[in-house]
CSV table of C-alpha atoms and ligand atoms in Angstrom, one decimal:
chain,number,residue,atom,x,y,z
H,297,UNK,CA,5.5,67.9,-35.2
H,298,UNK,CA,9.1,68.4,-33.8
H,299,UNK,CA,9.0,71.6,-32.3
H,300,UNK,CA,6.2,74.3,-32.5
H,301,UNK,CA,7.6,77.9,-32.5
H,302,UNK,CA,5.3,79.3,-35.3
H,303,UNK,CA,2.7,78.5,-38.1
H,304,UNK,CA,5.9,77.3,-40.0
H,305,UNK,CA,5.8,74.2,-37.9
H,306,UNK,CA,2.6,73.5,-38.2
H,307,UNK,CA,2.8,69.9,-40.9
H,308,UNK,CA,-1.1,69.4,-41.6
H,309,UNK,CA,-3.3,72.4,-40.3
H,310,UNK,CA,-6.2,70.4,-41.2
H,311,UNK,CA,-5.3,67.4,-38.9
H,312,UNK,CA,-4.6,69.9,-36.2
H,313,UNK,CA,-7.6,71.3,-36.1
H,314,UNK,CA,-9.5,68.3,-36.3
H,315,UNK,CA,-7.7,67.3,-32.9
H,316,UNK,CA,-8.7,70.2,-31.0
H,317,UNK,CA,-11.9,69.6,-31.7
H,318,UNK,CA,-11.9,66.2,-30.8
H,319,UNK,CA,-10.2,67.5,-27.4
H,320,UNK,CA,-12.8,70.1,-27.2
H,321,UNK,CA,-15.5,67.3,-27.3
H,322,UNK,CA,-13.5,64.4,-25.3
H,323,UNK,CA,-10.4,66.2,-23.5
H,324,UNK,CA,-9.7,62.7,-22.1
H,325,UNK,CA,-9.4,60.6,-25.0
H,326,UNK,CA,-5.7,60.5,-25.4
H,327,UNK,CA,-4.5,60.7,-21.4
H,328,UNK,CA,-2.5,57.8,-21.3
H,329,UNK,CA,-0.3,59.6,-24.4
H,330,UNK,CA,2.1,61.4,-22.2
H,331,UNK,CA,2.4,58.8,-19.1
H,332,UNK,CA,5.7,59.3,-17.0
H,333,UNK,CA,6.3,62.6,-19.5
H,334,UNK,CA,7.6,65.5,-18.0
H,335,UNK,CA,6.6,69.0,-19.5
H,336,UNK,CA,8.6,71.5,-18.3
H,337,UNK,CA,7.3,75.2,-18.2
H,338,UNK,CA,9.6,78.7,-18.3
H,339,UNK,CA,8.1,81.9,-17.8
H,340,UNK,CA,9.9,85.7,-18.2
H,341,UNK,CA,6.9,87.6,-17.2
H,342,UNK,CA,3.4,86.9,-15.9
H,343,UNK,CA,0.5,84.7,-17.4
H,344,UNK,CA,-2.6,83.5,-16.8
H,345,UNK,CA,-4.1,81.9,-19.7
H,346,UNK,CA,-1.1,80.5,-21.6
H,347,UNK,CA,0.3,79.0,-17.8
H,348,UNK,CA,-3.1,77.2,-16.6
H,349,UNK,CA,-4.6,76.2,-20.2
H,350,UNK,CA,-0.6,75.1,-20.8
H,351,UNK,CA,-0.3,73.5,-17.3
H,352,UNK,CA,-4.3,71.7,-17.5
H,353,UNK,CA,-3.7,70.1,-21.3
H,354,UNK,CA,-0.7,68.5,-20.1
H,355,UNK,CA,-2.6,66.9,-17.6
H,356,UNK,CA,-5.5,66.3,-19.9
H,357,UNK,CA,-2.9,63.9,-21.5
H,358,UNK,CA,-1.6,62.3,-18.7
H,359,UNK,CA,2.2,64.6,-18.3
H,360,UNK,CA,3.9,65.6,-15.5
H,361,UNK,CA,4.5,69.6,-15.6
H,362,UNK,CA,7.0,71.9,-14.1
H,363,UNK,CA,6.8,75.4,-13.4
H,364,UNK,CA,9.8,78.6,-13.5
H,365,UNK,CA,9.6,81.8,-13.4
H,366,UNK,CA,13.0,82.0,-14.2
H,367,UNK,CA,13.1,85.9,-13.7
H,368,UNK,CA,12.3,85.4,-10.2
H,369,UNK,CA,13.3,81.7,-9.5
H,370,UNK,CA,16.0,80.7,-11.6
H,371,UNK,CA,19.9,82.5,-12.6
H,372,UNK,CA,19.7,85.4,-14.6
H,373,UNK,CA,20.2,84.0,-17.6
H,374,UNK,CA,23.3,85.1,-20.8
H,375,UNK,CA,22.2,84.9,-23.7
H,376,UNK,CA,25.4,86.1,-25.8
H,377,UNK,CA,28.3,83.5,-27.3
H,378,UNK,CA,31.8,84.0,-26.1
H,379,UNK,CA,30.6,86.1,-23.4
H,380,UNK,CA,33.3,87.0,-20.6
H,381,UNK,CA,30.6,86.3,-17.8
H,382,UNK,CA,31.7,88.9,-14.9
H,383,UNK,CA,28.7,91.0,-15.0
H,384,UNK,CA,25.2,89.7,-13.5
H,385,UNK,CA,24.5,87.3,-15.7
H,386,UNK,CA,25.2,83.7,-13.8
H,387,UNK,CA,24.1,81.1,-16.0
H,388,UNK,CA,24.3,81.0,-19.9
H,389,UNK,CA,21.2,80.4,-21.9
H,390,UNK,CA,22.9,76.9,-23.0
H,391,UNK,CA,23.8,75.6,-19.7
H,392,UNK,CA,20.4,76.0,-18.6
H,393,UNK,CA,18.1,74.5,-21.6
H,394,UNK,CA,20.5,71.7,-21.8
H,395,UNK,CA,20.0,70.8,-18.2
H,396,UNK,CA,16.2,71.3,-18.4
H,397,UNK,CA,16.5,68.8,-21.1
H,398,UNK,CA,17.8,66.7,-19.2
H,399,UNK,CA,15.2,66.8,-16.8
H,400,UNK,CA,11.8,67.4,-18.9
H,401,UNK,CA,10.3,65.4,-22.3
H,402,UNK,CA,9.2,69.2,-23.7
H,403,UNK,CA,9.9,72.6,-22.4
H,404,UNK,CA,7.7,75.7,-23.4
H,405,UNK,CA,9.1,78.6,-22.9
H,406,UNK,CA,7.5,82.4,-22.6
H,407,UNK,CA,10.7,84.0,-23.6
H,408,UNK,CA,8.6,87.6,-23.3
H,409,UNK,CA,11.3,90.2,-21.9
H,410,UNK,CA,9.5,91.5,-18.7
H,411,UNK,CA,8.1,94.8,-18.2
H,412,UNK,CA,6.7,96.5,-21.3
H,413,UNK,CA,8.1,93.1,-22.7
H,414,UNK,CA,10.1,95.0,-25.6
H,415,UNK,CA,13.7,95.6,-25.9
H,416,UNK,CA,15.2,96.4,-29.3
H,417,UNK,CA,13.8,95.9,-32.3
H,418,UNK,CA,16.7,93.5,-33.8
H,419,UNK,CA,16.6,92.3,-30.4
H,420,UNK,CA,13.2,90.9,-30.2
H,421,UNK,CA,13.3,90.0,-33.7
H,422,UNK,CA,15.8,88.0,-33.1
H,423,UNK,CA,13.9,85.9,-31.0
H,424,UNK,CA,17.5,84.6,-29.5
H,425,UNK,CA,16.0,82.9,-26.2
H,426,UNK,CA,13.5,80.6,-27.8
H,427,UNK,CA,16.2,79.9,-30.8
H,428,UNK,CA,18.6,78.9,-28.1
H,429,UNK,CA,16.5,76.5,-26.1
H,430,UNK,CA,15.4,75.0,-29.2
H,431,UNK,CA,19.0,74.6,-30.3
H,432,UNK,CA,20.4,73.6,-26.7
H,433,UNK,CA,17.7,71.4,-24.7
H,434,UNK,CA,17.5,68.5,-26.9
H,435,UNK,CA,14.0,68.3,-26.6
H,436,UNK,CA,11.0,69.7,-28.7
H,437,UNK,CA,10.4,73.1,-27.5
H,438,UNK,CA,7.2,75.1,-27.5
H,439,UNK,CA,6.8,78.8,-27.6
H,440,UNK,CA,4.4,80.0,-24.9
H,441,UNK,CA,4.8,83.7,-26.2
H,442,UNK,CA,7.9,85.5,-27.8
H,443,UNK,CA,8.2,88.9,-28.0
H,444,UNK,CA,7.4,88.7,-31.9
H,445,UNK,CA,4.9,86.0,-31.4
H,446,UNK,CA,2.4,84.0,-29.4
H,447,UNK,CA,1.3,80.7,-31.8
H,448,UNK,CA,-0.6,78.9,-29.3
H,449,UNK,CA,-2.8,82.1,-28.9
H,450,UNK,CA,-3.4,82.5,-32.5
H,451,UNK,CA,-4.2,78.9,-32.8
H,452,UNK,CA,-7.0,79.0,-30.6
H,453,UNK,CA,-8.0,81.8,-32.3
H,454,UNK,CA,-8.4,80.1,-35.1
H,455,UNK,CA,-10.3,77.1,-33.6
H,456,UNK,CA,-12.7,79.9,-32.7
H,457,UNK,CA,-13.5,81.6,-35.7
H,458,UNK,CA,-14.0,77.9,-37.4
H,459,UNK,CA,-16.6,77.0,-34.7
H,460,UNK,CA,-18.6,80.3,-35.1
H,461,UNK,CA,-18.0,81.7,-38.8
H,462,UNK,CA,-21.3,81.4,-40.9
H,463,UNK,CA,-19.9,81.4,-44.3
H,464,UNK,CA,-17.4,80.0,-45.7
H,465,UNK,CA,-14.6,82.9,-46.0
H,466,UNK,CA,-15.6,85.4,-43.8
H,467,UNK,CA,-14.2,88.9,-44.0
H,468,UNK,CA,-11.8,89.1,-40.3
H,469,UNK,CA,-10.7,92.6,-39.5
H,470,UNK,CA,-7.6,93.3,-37.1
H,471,UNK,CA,-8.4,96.5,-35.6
H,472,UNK,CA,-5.3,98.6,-33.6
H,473,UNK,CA,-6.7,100.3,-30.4
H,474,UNK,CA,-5.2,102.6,-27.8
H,475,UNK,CA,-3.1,101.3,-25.2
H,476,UNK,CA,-1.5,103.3,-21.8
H,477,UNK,CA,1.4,102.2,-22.7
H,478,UNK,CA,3.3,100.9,-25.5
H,479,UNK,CA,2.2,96.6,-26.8
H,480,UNK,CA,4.9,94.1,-28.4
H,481,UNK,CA,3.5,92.7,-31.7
H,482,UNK,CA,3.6,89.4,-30.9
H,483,UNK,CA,-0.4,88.8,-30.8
H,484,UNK,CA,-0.9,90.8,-34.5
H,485,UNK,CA,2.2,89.0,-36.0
H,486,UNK,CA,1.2,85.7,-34.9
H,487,UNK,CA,-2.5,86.3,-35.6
H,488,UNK,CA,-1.4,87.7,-39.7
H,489,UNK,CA,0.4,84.5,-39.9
H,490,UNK,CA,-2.4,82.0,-38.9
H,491,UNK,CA,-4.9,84.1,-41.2
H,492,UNK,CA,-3.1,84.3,-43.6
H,493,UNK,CA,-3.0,80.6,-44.0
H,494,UNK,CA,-6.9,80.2,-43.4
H,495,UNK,CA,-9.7,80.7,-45.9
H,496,UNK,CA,-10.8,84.3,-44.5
H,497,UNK,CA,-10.9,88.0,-46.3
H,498,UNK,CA,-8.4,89.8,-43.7
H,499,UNK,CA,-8.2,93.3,-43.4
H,500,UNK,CA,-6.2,95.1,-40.9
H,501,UNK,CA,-7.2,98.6,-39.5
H,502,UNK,CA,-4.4,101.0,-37.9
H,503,UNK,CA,-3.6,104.4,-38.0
H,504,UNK,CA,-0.8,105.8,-39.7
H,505,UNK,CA,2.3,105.3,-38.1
H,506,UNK,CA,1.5,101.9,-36.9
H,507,UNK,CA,2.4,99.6,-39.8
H,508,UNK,CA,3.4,96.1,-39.4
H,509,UNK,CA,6.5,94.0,-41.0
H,510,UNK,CA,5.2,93.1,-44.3
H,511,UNK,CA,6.6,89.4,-43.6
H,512,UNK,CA,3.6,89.1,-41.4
H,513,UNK,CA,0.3,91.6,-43.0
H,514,UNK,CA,1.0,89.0,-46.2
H,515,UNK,CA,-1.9,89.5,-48.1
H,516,UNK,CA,-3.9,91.6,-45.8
H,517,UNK,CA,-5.5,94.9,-47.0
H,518,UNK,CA,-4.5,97.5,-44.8
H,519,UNK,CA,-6.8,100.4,-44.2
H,520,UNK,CA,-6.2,103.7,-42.2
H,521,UNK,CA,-10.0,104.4,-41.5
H,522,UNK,CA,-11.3,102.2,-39.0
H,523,UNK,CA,-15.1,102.4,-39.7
H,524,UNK,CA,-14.3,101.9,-43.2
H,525,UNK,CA,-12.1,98.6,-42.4
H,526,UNK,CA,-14.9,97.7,-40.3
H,527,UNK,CA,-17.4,97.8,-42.3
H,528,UNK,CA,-19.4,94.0,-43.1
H,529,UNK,CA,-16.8,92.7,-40.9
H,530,UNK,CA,-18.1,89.0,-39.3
H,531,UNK,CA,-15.0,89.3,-36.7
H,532,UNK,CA,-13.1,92.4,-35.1
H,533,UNK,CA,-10.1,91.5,-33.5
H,534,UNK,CA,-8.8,94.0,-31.4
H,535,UNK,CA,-5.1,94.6,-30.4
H,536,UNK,CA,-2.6,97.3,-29.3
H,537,UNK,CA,0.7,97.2,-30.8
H,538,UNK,CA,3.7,99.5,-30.9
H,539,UNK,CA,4.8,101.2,-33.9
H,540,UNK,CA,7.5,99.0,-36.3
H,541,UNK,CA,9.5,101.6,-37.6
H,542,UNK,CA,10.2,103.5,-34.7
H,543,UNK,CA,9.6,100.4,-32.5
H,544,UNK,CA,8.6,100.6,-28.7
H,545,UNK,CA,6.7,103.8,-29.5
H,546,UNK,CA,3.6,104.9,-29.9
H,547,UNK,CA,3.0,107.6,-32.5
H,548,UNK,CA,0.2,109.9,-31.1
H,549,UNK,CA,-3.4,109.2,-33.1
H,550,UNK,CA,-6.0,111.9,-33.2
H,551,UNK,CA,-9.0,110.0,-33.9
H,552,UNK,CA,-10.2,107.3,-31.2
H,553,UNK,CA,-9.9,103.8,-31.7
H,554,UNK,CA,-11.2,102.3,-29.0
H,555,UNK,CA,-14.1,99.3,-30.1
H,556,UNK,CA,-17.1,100.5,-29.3
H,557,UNK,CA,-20.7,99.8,-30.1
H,558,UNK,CA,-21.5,102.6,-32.5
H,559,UNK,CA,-18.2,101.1,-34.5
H,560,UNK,CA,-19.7,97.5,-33.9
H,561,UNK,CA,-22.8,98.9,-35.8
H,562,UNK,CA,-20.6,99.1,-39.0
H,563,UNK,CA,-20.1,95.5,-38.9
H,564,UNK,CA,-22.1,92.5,-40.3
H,565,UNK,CA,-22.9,91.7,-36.4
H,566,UNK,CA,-19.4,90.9,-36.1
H,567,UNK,CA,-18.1,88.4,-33.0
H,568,UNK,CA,-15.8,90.7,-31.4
H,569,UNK,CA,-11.8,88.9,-29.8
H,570,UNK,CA,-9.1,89.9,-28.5
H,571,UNK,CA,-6.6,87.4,-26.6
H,572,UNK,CA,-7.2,88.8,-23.1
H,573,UNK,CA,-5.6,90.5,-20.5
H,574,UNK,CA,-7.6,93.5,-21.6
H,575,UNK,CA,-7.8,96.7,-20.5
H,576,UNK,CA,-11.8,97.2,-20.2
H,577,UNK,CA,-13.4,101.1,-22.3
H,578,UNK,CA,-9.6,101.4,-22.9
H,579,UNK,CA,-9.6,98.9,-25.9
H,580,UNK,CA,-13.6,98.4,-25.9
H,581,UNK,CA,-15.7,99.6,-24.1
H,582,UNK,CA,-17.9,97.1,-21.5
H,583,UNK,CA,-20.9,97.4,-23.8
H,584,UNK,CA,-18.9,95.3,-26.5
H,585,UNK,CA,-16.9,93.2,-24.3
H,586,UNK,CA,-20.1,92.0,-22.3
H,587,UNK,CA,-22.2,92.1,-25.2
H,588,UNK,CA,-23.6,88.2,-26.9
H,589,UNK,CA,-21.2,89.1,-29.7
H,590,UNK,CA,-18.1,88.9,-27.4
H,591,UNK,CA,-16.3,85.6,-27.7
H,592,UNK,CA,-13.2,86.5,-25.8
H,593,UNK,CA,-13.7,83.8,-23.1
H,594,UNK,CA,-14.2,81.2,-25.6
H,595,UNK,CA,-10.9,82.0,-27.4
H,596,UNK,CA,-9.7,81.7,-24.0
H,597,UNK,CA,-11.1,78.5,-23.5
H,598,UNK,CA,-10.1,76.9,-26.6
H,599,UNK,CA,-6.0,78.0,-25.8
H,600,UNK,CA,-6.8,74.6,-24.0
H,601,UNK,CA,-7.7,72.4,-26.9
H,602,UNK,CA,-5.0,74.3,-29.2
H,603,UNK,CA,-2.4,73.4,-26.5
H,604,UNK,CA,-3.8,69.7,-26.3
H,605,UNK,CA,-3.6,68.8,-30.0
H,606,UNK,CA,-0.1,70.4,-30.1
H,607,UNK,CA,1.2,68.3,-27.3
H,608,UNK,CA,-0.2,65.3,-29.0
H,609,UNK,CA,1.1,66.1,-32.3
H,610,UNK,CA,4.8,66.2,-30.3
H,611,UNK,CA,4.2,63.4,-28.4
H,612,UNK,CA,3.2,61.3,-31.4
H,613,UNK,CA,6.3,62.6,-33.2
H,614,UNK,CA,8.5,62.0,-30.2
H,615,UNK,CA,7.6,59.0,-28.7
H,616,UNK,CA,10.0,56.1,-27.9
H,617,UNK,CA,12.6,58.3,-29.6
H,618,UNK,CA,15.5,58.9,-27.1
H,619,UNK,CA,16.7,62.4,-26.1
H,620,UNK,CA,19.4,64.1,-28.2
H,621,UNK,CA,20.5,67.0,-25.4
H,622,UNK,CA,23.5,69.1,-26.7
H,623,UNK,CA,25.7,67.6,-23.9
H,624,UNK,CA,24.5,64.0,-24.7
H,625,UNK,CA,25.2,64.7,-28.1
H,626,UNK,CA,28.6,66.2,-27.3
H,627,UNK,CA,29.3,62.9,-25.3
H,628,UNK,CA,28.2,60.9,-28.4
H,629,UNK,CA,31.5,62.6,-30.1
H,630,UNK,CA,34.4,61.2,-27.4
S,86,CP,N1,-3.5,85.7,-23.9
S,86,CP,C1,-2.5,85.3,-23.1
S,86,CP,O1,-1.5,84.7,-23.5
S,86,CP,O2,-2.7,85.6,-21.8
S,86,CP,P1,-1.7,85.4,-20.6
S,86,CP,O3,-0.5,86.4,-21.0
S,86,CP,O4,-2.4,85.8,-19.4
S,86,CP,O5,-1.1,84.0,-20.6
């Protein structure tokens, strides 16, 4: 694998999966792999999972890592061509992922705008920051969370429902809940796109209002009742996301969404995710986040072997190969 931004880079699922749960059972077995490599680590907004389970496979493996939070740490970054640079923007997006290039074997970067982590919705789908690194480091670039989607998440999701599902293609429902404020789609997105690449019936459940881009529901069935999208569901995945069509807000819902037990009831004893932070009896209640059917520290825990079979899919690709960064490849042209 050269880079890993999406599903799209993904060469041989199969194999990758088969990694992670090699990792899962031996997380040492390859930590000579990435021996004086550095990985190089960019956050816009905070993190807990993606930066420690990022952070510890690296290690796993033998790398070097370096932390920014560029928001706080690093120079506001441009991310516009031909840009007359007078305002407060000090260093362009190019400059800086060809320098970190220079400095680092891989870079991930969490390119999630802070705040509400939304801007506009050609903006975000644009996905400009990660695009750039990938075009300007010179260096395989992994994407620790875009505004329009999170990859590594939705791999170890998958991982997860693999380990636990008890037939063959079970029936996995995305379920919208309420939020106090308005969610990027990044999680749903990216989850649609692994799914729909796995052998699962998926449904997803949302009110009215809150469709998705077709590019990513694919072949999902979309159903405006929740209890009826529910029903003999074997995993509920629940998520908050803002509305599509008139992105960033959040069209008001009469029923209430939140996961709860009674709803749980209307499933075939359904392991209930979601990718954590979570707001707790916001979402779901504690009942079904505390519950034996909850698996959402597992899903945690396996971001860890996702991230370590990536790594080692780049590293395997990448190794001995010598760094193309867009200023040595601009040299290579004199
Ligand atoms: N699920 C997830 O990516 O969590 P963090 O934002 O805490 O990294």
């Amino acid at each position: 694998m050269k880079h890993f931004t999406s599903f799209h880079d993904v060469d041989d699922l199969s194999a990758l999966l088969e990694d992670a749960f090699s990792f899962k059972k031996n997380p040492f077995a390859y930590d000579e792999l990435g021996k004086r490599k550095t990985l190089g680590l960019v956050f816009l907004s905070s993190s807990l999972r993606t930066r420690l389970s990022t952070q510890k496979a690296a290690l796993n493996l033998g790398m070097s890592v370096m932390v920014l939070n560029i928001e706080t740490e690093g120079w506001k970054l441009e991310t516009q061509d031909g840009e007359i640079m007078d305002g407060t923007n000090t260093e362009h997006v190019k400059d800086a992922a060809a320098v970190m290039g220079q400095y680092c074997d891989i870079i991930g970067i969490q390119s999630v705008p802070p705040g509400v982590g939304m801007l506009e919705r050609d903006v975000d789908y644009a996905d400009a920051l990660l695009k750039q690194f990938v075009r300007y480091a010179g260096v395989p670039i992994i994407n620790l969370q875009s505004a329009i989607l999170h990859p590594l998440q939705s791999f170890a999701d998958l991982i997860t429902i693999e380990e636990l599902k008890e037939i063959q293609k079970p029936k996995v429902v995305l379920s919208w809940a309420p939020h106090v404020m308005p969610m990027t789609q990044a999680i749903p997105n990216s989850f649609l796109q692994w799914m729909n690449n796995a052998d699962v019936e998926l449904v997803v459940a949302q009110p009215e209002g809150y469709e998705l881009s077709s590019e990513f529901v694919g072949k999902a069935e979309v159903i405006h009742n929740q209890n009826e999208g529910l029903l003999g569901a074997d995993f509920v995945y629940a998520k908050s996301w803002c509305s599509y069509n008139r992105y960033g807000e959040m069209p008001s819902v009469k029923e209430d969404w939140r996961i709860t037990r009674e709803k749980m009831n209307h499933t075939n004893n359904a392991f209930f995710m979601h990718s954590l932070p979570i707001r707790r009896n916001v979402i779901a209640t504690d009942e079904v986040l505390d519950s034996p059917r909850s698996i959402v520290h597992r899903q945690a825990g396996n971001r860890l072997y996702a991230t370590q079979a990536v790594l080692k899919s780049i590293l395997k690709s990448n190794n001995g190969s010598n760094k193309t960064s867009a200023y040595a490849f601009q040299a290579s042209l004199f």
